[in-house]
Tab-separated table of C-alpha atoms and ligand atoms in Angstrom:
chain	number	residue	atom	x	y	z
A	17	UNK	CA	13.653	12.271	-4.220
A	18	UNK	CA	16.996	10.516	-3.912
A	19	UNK	CA	19.187	9.725	-0.907
A	20	UNK	CA	21.506	12.634	-1.717
A	21	UNK	CA	18.559	15.027	-1.423
A	22	UNK	CA	17.815	13.949	2.170
A	23	UNK	CA	19.406	16.529	4.458
A	24	UNK	CA	20.399	16.099	8.076
A	25	UNK	CA	19.792	12.331	8.334
A	26	UNK	CA	23.221	11.003	7.451
A	27	UNK	CA	23.128	8.073	9.862
A	28	UNK	CA	19.684	6.809	8.827
A	29	UNK	CA	20.520	7.107	5.126
A	30	UNK	CA	23.871	5.330	5.651
A	31	UNK	CA	22.110	2.383	7.300
A	32	UNK	CA	19.631	2.108	4.418
A	33	UNK	CA	22.323	2.384	1.757
A	34	UNK	CA	24.460	-0.241	3.454
A	35	UNK	CA	21.632	-2.732	3.920
A	36	UNK	CA	20.619	-2.372	0.314
A	37	UNK	CA	24.195	-2.705	-0.944
A	38	UNK	CA	24.549	-5.971	1.013
A	39	UNK	CA	21.137	-7.183	-0.079
A	40	UNK	CA	19.933	-7.182	3.515
A	41	UNK	CA	16.779	-5.105	3.149
A	42	UNK	CA	14.313	-6.574	5.700
A	43	UNK	CA	10.579	-7.160	5.169
A	44	UNK	CA	9.715	-4.277	7.454
A	45	UNK	CA	11.380	-1.075	8.538
A	46	UNK	CA	10.180	1.235	11.286
A	47	UNK	CA	11.293	4.816	10.694
A	48	UNK	CA	10.935	6.665	13.970
A	49	UNK	CA	11.790	10.167	15.102
A	50	UNK	CA	10.137	13.585	15.553
A	51	UNK	CA	7.588	15.048	13.123
A	52	UNK	CA	8.922	16.935	10.135
A	53	UNK	CA	12.477	15.614	9.954
A	54	UNK	CA	12.260	13.703	6.650
A	55	UNK	CA	11.017	10.203	7.494
A	56	UNK	CA	8.476	10.080	4.657
A	57	UNK	CA	10.885	11.621	2.173
A	58	UNK	CA	13.454	8.993	3.085
A	59	UNK	CA	10.862	6.224	2.684
A	60	UNK	CA	10.108	7.509	-0.826
A	61	UNK	CA	13.831	7.803	-1.602
A	62	UNK	CA	14.288	4.177	-0.548
A	63	UNK	CA	11.308	3.094	-2.662
A	64	UNK	CA	12.776	4.947	-5.627
A	65	UNK	CA	16.241	3.448	-5.376
A	66	UNK	CA	14.790	-0.055	-4.939
A	67	UNK	CA	12.656	0.282	-8.080
A	68	UNK	CA	15.034	2.399	-10.187
A	69	UNK	CA	15.892	0.851	-13.561
A	70	UNK	CA	19.496	2.079	-13.370
A	71	UNK	CA	20.151	-0.024	-10.231
A	72	UNK	CA	22.860	2.336	-9.040
A	73	UNK	CA	23.798	3.331	-5.505
A	74	UNK	CA	21.154	6.046	-5.600
A	75	UNK	CA	17.982	6.589	-7.628
A	76	UNK	CA	18.672	8.066	-11.079
A	77	UNK	CA	15.589	10.271	-10.800
A	78	UNK	CA	14.813	10.135	-14.512
A	79	UNK	CA	13.869	6.564	-15.466
A	80	UNK	CA	10.127	5.749	-15.721
A	81	UNK	CA	10.182	3.904	-12.353
A	82	UNK	CA	11.774	6.861	-10.541
A	83	UNK	CA	9.317	9.276	-12.097
A	84	UNK	CA	6.324	7.106	-11.218
A	85	UNK	CA	7.403	6.846	-7.570
A	86	UNK	CA	7.957	10.603	-7.416
A	87	UNK	CA	4.455	11.250	-8.779
A	88	UNK	CA	2.764	8.599	-6.646
A	89	UNK	CA	1.861	6.569	-9.748
A	90	UNK	CA	4.009	3.475	-9.374
A	91	UNK	CA	1.741	0.384	-9.268
A	92	UNK	CA	4.001	-1.369	-6.761
A	93	UNK	CA	4.619	1.509	-4.373
A	94	UNK	CA	1.708	2.513	-2.137
A	95	UNK	CA	1.463	5.188	0.503
A	96	UNK	CA	-1.163	4.823	3.242
A	97	UNK	CA	-2.033	7.750	5.494
A	98	UNK	CA	-4.478	8.224	8.367
A	99	UNK	CA	-7.921	9.436	7.336
A	100	UNK	CA	-10.702	11.055	9.344
A	101	UNK	CA	-13.919	9.155	8.653
A	102	UNK	CA	-16.274	11.749	10.090
A	103	UNK	CA	-15.992	15.521	10.303
A	104	UNK	CA	-13.891	16.559	13.273
A	105	UNK	CA	-12.759	12.986	14.008
A	106	UNK	CA	-9.113	12.166	14.611
A	107	UNK	CA	-7.426	10.740	11.511
A	108	UNK	CA	-6.538	7.077	11.912
A	109	UNK	CA	-5.339	4.184	9.800
A	110	UNK	CA	-8.362	1.894	9.597
A	111	UNK	CA	-8.819	-1.829	9.148
A	112	UNK	CA	-10.012	-1.525	5.531
A	113	UNK	CA	-6.800	0.299	4.624
A	114	UNK	CA	-4.751	-2.593	5.995
A	115	UNK	CA	-6.998	-5.025	4.098
A	116	UNK	CA	-6.333	-3.051	0.919
A	117	UNK	CA	-2.592	-3.241	1.662
A	118	UNK	CA	-2.883	-6.999	2.133
A	119	UNK	CA	-4.747	-7.302	-1.162
A	120	UNK	CA	-2.005	-5.475	-3.062
A	121	UNK	CA	0.761	-7.329	-1.312
A	122	UNK	CA	-0.701	-10.757	-2.075
A	123	UNK	CA	-0.249	-10.193	-5.822
A	124	UNK	CA	3.043	-10.332	-7.691
A	125	UNK	CA	4.843	-7.053	-8.321
A	126	UNK	CA	3.573	-5.587	-11.607
A	127	UNK	CA	6.516	-3.531	-12.811
A	128	UNK	CA	8.947	-3.220	-9.952
A	129	UNK	CA	11.332	-5.544	-8.176
A	130	UNK	CA	9.523	-5.127	-4.870
A	131	UNK	CA	6.114	-4.230	-3.531
A	132	UNK	CA	6.659	-1.357	-1.181
A	133	UNK	CA	3.963	-0.298	1.288
A	134	UNK	CA	4.587	2.898	3.213
A	135	UNK	CA	2.398	3.505	6.282
A	136	UNK	CA	2.696	7.125	7.314
A	137	UNK	CA	1.819	7.868	10.959
A	138	UNK	CA	1.583	4.136	11.611
A	139	UNK	CA	1.243	4.945	15.310
A	140	UNK	CA	-2.287	6.099	14.495
A	141	UNK	CA	-3.477	2.659	13.513
A	142	UNK	CA	-6.659	1.438	15.187
A	143	UNK	CA	-6.225	-1.779	17.159
A	144	UNK	CA	-7.979	-4.004	14.594
A	145	UNK	CA	-5.769	-2.607	11.840
A	146	UNK	CA	-2.639	-3.286	13.899
A	147	UNK	CA	-3.772	-6.862	14.539
A	148	UNK	CA	-4.387	-7.401	10.841
A	149	UNK	CA	-1.022	-5.900	9.929
A	150	UNK	CA	0.695	-8.204	12.379
A	151	UNK	CA	-0.435	-11.205	10.301
A	152	UNK	CA	1.311	-9.723	7.253
A	153	UNK	CA	4.447	-9.063	9.293
A	154	UNK	CA	4.458	-12.649	10.526
A	155	UNK	CA	4.382	-14.096	7.025
A	156	UNK	CA	5.393	-11.411	4.559
A	157	UNK	CA	5.469	-12.281	0.836
A	158	UNK	CA	9.044	-12.551	-0.449
A	159	UNK	CA	9.066	-9.384	-2.507
A	160	UNK	CA	7.282	-7.157	0.008
A	161	UNK	CA	8.745	-4.277	1.972
A	162	UNK	CA	6.696	-2.459	4.601
A	163	UNK	CA	7.938	0.903	5.820
A	164	UNK	CA	6.179	2.029	8.990
A	165	UNK	CA	6.640	5.679	9.923
A	166	UNK	CA	6.033	6.785	13.505
A	167	UNK	CA	6.800	9.772	15.705
A	168	UNK	CA	5.604	7.777	18.732
A	169	UNK	CA	6.670	4.167	18.100
A	170	UNK	CA	5.814	3.251	21.707
A	171	UNK	CA	2.148	3.475	20.726
A	172	UNK	CA	2.595	0.498	18.392
A	173	UNK	CA	2.072	-3.016	19.776
A	174	UNK	CA	5.295	-4.720	20.916
A	175	UNK	CA	4.585	-7.553	18.485
A	176	UNK	CA	4.837	-5.115	15.559
A	177	UNK	CA	7.938	-3.405	16.984
A	178	UNK	CA	9.751	-6.701	17.341
A	179	UNK	CA	9.094	-7.626	13.704
A	180	UNK	CA	10.363	-4.433	12.104
A	181	UNK	CA	13.882	-3.042	11.883
A	182	UNK	CA	14.069	0.294	13.628
A	183	UNK	CA	15.851	3.220	11.954
A	184	UNK	CA	16.078	6.382	14.038
A	185	UNK	CA	15.753	9.891	12.621
A	186	UNK	CA	17.175	12.932	14.433
A	187	UNK	CA	15.815	16.458	14.911
A	188	UNK	CA	17.260	18.668	12.168
A	189	UNK	CA	19.958	21.222	12.944
A	190	UNK	CA	19.135	24.940	12.523
A	191	UNK	CA	21.605	24.923	9.637
A	192	UNK	CA	19.705	22.230	7.725
A	193	UNK	CA	16.332	23.911	8.358
A	194	UNK	CA	17.804	27.193	7.057
A	195	UNK	CA	19.077	25.496	3.894
A	196	UNK	CA	15.746	23.813	3.183
A	197	UNK	CA	13.764	27.030	3.716
A	198	UNK	CA	16.065	28.875	1.328
A	199	UNK	CA	15.929	26.120	-1.274
A	200	UNK	CA	12.259	25.172	-1.097
A	201	UNK	CA	10.570	28.398	-0.050
A	202	UNK	CA	12.956	30.776	-1.792
A	203	UNK	CA	13.569	32.688	1.450
A	204	UNK	CA	16.393	35.139	2.019
A	205	UNK	CA	19.069	33.760	4.297
A	206	UNK	CA	18.373	36.123	7.232
A	207	UNK	CA	14.655	35.324	7.212
A	208	UNK	CA	15.308	31.594	6.926
A	209	UNK	CA	17.706	31.735	9.872
A	210	UNK	CA	15.176	33.516	12.106
A	211	UNK	CA	12.512	30.990	11.266
A	212	UNK	CA	14.899	28.048	11.747
A	213	UNK	CA	15.392	29.074	15.372
A	214	UNK	CA	11.683	28.501	15.940
A	215	UNK	CA	11.605	25.171	14.153
A	216	UNK	CA	13.174	23.193	17.006
A	217	UNK	CA	14.488	20.641	14.562
A	218	UNK	CA	11.187	20.049	12.758
A	219	UNK	CA	10.452	21.296	9.270
A	220	UNK	CA	6.748	20.510	9.172
A	221	UNK	CA	5.899	23.323	11.574
A	222	UNK	CA	7.767	26.119	9.826
A	223	UNK	CA	7.195	25.034	6.247
A	224	UNK	CA	3.520	25.971	6.525
A	225	UNK	CA	4.138	29.232	8.276
A	226	UNK	CA	5.271	32.600	7.070
A	227	UNK	CA	7.674	34.540	9.236
A	228	UNK	CA	5.274	37.479	9.638
A	229	UNK	CA	2.522	35.184	10.809
A	230	UNK	CA	4.830	33.504	13.263
A	231	UNK	CA	6.147	36.783	14.641
A	232	UNK	CA	2.702	38.293	15.142
A	233	UNK	CA	1.463	35.219	17.024
A	234	UNK	CA	4.574	35.303	19.139
A	235	UNK	CA	4.051	38.993	19.886
A	236	UNK	CA	0.523	38.310	21.080
A	237	UNK	CA	1.917	35.616	23.284
A	238	UNK	CA	4.586	37.897	24.748
A	239	UNK	CA	2.075	40.685	25.284
A	240	UNK	CA	0.133	38.398	27.612
A	241	UNK	CA	2.969	37.022	29.625
A	242	UNK	CA	3.071	40.032	31.989
A	243	UNK	CA	-0.487	39.275	33.139
A	244	UNK	CA	0.468	35.752	34.083
A	245	UNK	CA	2.962	36.940	36.659
A	246	UNK	CA	0.093	38.098	38.806
A	247	UNK	CA	-1.209	34.542	38.956
A	248	UNK	CA	-4.599	35.442	37.478
A	249	UNK	CA	-5.784	32.052	36.313
A	250	UNK	CA	-8.935	33.293	34.579
A	251	UNK	CA	-6.885	35.704	32.416
A	252	UNK	CA	-4.593	32.857	31.450
A	253	UNK	CA	-7.480	30.567	30.519
A	254	UNK	CA	-9.144	33.350	28.539
A	255	UNK	CA	-5.943	33.859	26.594
A	256	UNK	CA	-5.526	30.120	25.991
A	257	UNK	CA	-9.132	29.789	24.774
A	258	UNK	CA	-8.555	30.473	21.042
A	259	UNK	CA	-5.567	28.119	21.050
A	260	UNK	CA	-7.628	25.343	22.620
A	261	UNK	CA	-9.929	24.989	19.587
A	262	UNK	CA	-7.670	22.605	17.765
A	263	UNK	CA	-4.625	20.506	18.498
A	264	UNK	CA	-2.408	22.336	15.958
A	265	UNK	CA	-2.903	25.737	17.608
A	266	UNK	CA	-2.537	24.245	21.069
A	267	UNK	CA	0.748	22.639	19.974
A	268	UNK	CA	1.999	26.050	18.778
A	269	UNK	CA	0.983	27.636	22.067
A	270	UNK	CA	2.755	25.039	24.203
A	271	UNK	CA	5.771	25.258	21.909
A	272	UNK	CA	6.018	29.033	22.599
A	273	UNK	CA	5.836	28.282	26.305
A	274	UNK	CA	8.529	25.632	25.957
A	275	UNK	CA	10.750	28.056	24.062
A	276	UNK	CA	10.123	30.703	26.685
A	277	UNK	CA	10.961	28.271	29.502
A	278	UNK	CA	14.051	27.078	27.668
A	279	UNK	CA	15.184	30.713	27.484
A	280	UNK	CA	14.460	31.197	31.202
A	281	UNK	CA	16.729	28.238	31.945
A	282	UNK	CA	19.451	29.665	29.700
A	283	UNK	CA	19.219	33.038	31.476
A	284	UNK	CA	19.286	31.333	34.875
A	285	UNK	CA	22.431	29.474	33.848
A	286	UNK	CA	23.902	32.710	32.478
A	287	UNK	CA	24.244	31.231	28.987
A	288	UNK	CA	25.315	33.474	26.097
A	289	UNK	CA	22.541	35.638	24.630
A	290	UNK	CA	23.113	34.088	21.213
A	291	UNK	CA	21.403	30.865	22.299
A	292	UNK	CA	18.151	32.623	23.213
A	293	UNK	CA	15.081	32.469	20.992
A	294	UNK	CA	13.496	35.496	22.690
A	295	UNK	CA	16.760	37.414	22.719
A	296	UNK	CA	14.929	40.738	22.335
A	297	UNK	CA	13.149	40.069	25.643
A	298	UNK	CA	16.111	39.720	28.005
A	299	UNK	CA	14.825	42.132	30.735
A	300	UNK	CA	11.465	40.268	30.853
A	301	UNK	CA	13.217	36.919	30.955
A	302	UNK	CA	15.439	38.068	33.813
A	303	UNK	CA	12.475	39.406	35.771
A	304	UNK	CA	10.544	36.177	35.145
A	305	UNK	CA	13.188	33.783	36.422
A	306	UNK	CA	14.211	35.793	39.483
A	307	UNK	CA	11.646	34.149	41.779
A	308	UNK	CA	12.144	30.619	40.407
A	309	UNK	CA	14.856	28.090	41.187
A	310	UNK	CA	16.600	26.202	38.412
A	311	UNK	CA	14.771	23.057	39.517
A	312	UNK	CA	11.389	24.865	39.232
A	313	UNK	CA	12.223	25.812	35.663
A	314	UNK	CA	13.442	22.333	34.745
A	315	UNK	CA	10.223	20.851	36.207
A	316	UNK	CA	8.173	23.345	34.222
A	317	UNK	CA	10.065	22.424	31.042
A	318	UNK	CA	9.482	18.725	31.627
A	319	UNK	CA	5.793	19.293	32.355
A	320	UNK	CA	5.366	21.257	29.138
A	321	UNK	CA	7.158	18.595	27.121
A	322	UNK	CA	4.717	16.015	28.465
A	323	UNK	CA	1.810	18.276	27.522
A	324	UNK	CA	3.220	18.567	24.020
A	325	UNK	CA	3.449	14.791	23.699
A	326	UNK	CA	-0.141	14.454	24.899
A	327	UNK	CA	-1.321	16.998	22.348
A	328	UNK	CA	0.521	15.176	19.607
A	329	UNK	CA	-1.329	12.028	20.676
A	330	UNK	CA	-4.601	13.888	20.169
A	331	UNK	CA	-5.589	14.406	23.771
A	332	UNK	CA	-8.381	17.001	24.204
A	333	UNK	CA	-6.478	20.281	23.613
A	334	UNK	CA	-8.506	22.415	26.049
A	335	UNK	CA	-8.022	19.979	28.888
A	336	UNK	CA	-4.297	19.560	28.220
A	337	UNK	CA	-3.753	23.341	28.063
A	338	UNK	CA	-5.697	24.023	31.242
A	339	UNK	CA	-3.789	21.411	33.206
A	340	UNK	CA	-0.455	22.729	31.905
A	341	UNK	CA	-1.301	26.382	32.563
A	342	UNK	CA	-2.656	25.899	36.062
A	343	UNK	CA	0.607	24.194	36.997
A	344	UNK	CA	2.548	27.060	35.464
A	345	UNK	CA	0.861	29.803	37.429
A	346	UNK	CA	0.770	27.996	40.755
B	23	ZN	ZN1	15.667	5.659	-11.857
């Protein structure tokens, strides 16, 4: 993974390149931005270029250091991710993981020029772990670099935010998602383009899904929407039930609703059909938005976005869905 292989994050990569070129790499970066846009890949690309034996503007990709980073075998580059300690528990970064990080960081680098600690989903650190990490951020060893990755940086304590240099990552364009799907999943262009429209700038969602799977779920969703118009709350809850079992499914469900509402707004504003996700459902969309004002639809969109954020913060999926749906029907 080198900088040139990072797609759609020109600004973030430029900042990192520049700071490295001027020898101004800080002790801690905070990479923030939506899920699935390349934050972890970029962290690994930075680790590679910092350890690369060739010491060029980008990682060479072939020296032993580059290969070790790529295969997660470099003794000075460590990736920490949230773990679920009991079955069904929410994955978190725990205090003992931060202690392990501190142990590694207190030693001299073994092979590399720097000791690089990447904390994926750092916003899922338990409070004790965050407090412990703060001590490291206050007095970091000279050759240490911490890269914190977070989709919801606001969940991190202000004391951690103020000690790390923030680099923002953007949602990916449909074009970039299409390219990645073609390159990494070997998809035909037409299929990749259809899927990219559902990605909403995030690769993590579509990379795990096949188009057929996605379309059949979406069809089930559309098949139900007619029943909702009658305001039958129990039918809506019954339909939401299977999606409420886990946060991932609930996130998909709310995402369909968001896409649907986004299309309703586009129809209300008489936007071109090309911008619609559900462009094969124009008569239904028109019928659906007839009784609603633009403000109603914008409120609905905002409400659903908040629900999505809650779900991504691991709020009880059933509760979040029920609250969102009862507002929708009312
Ligand atoms: Zn190299």
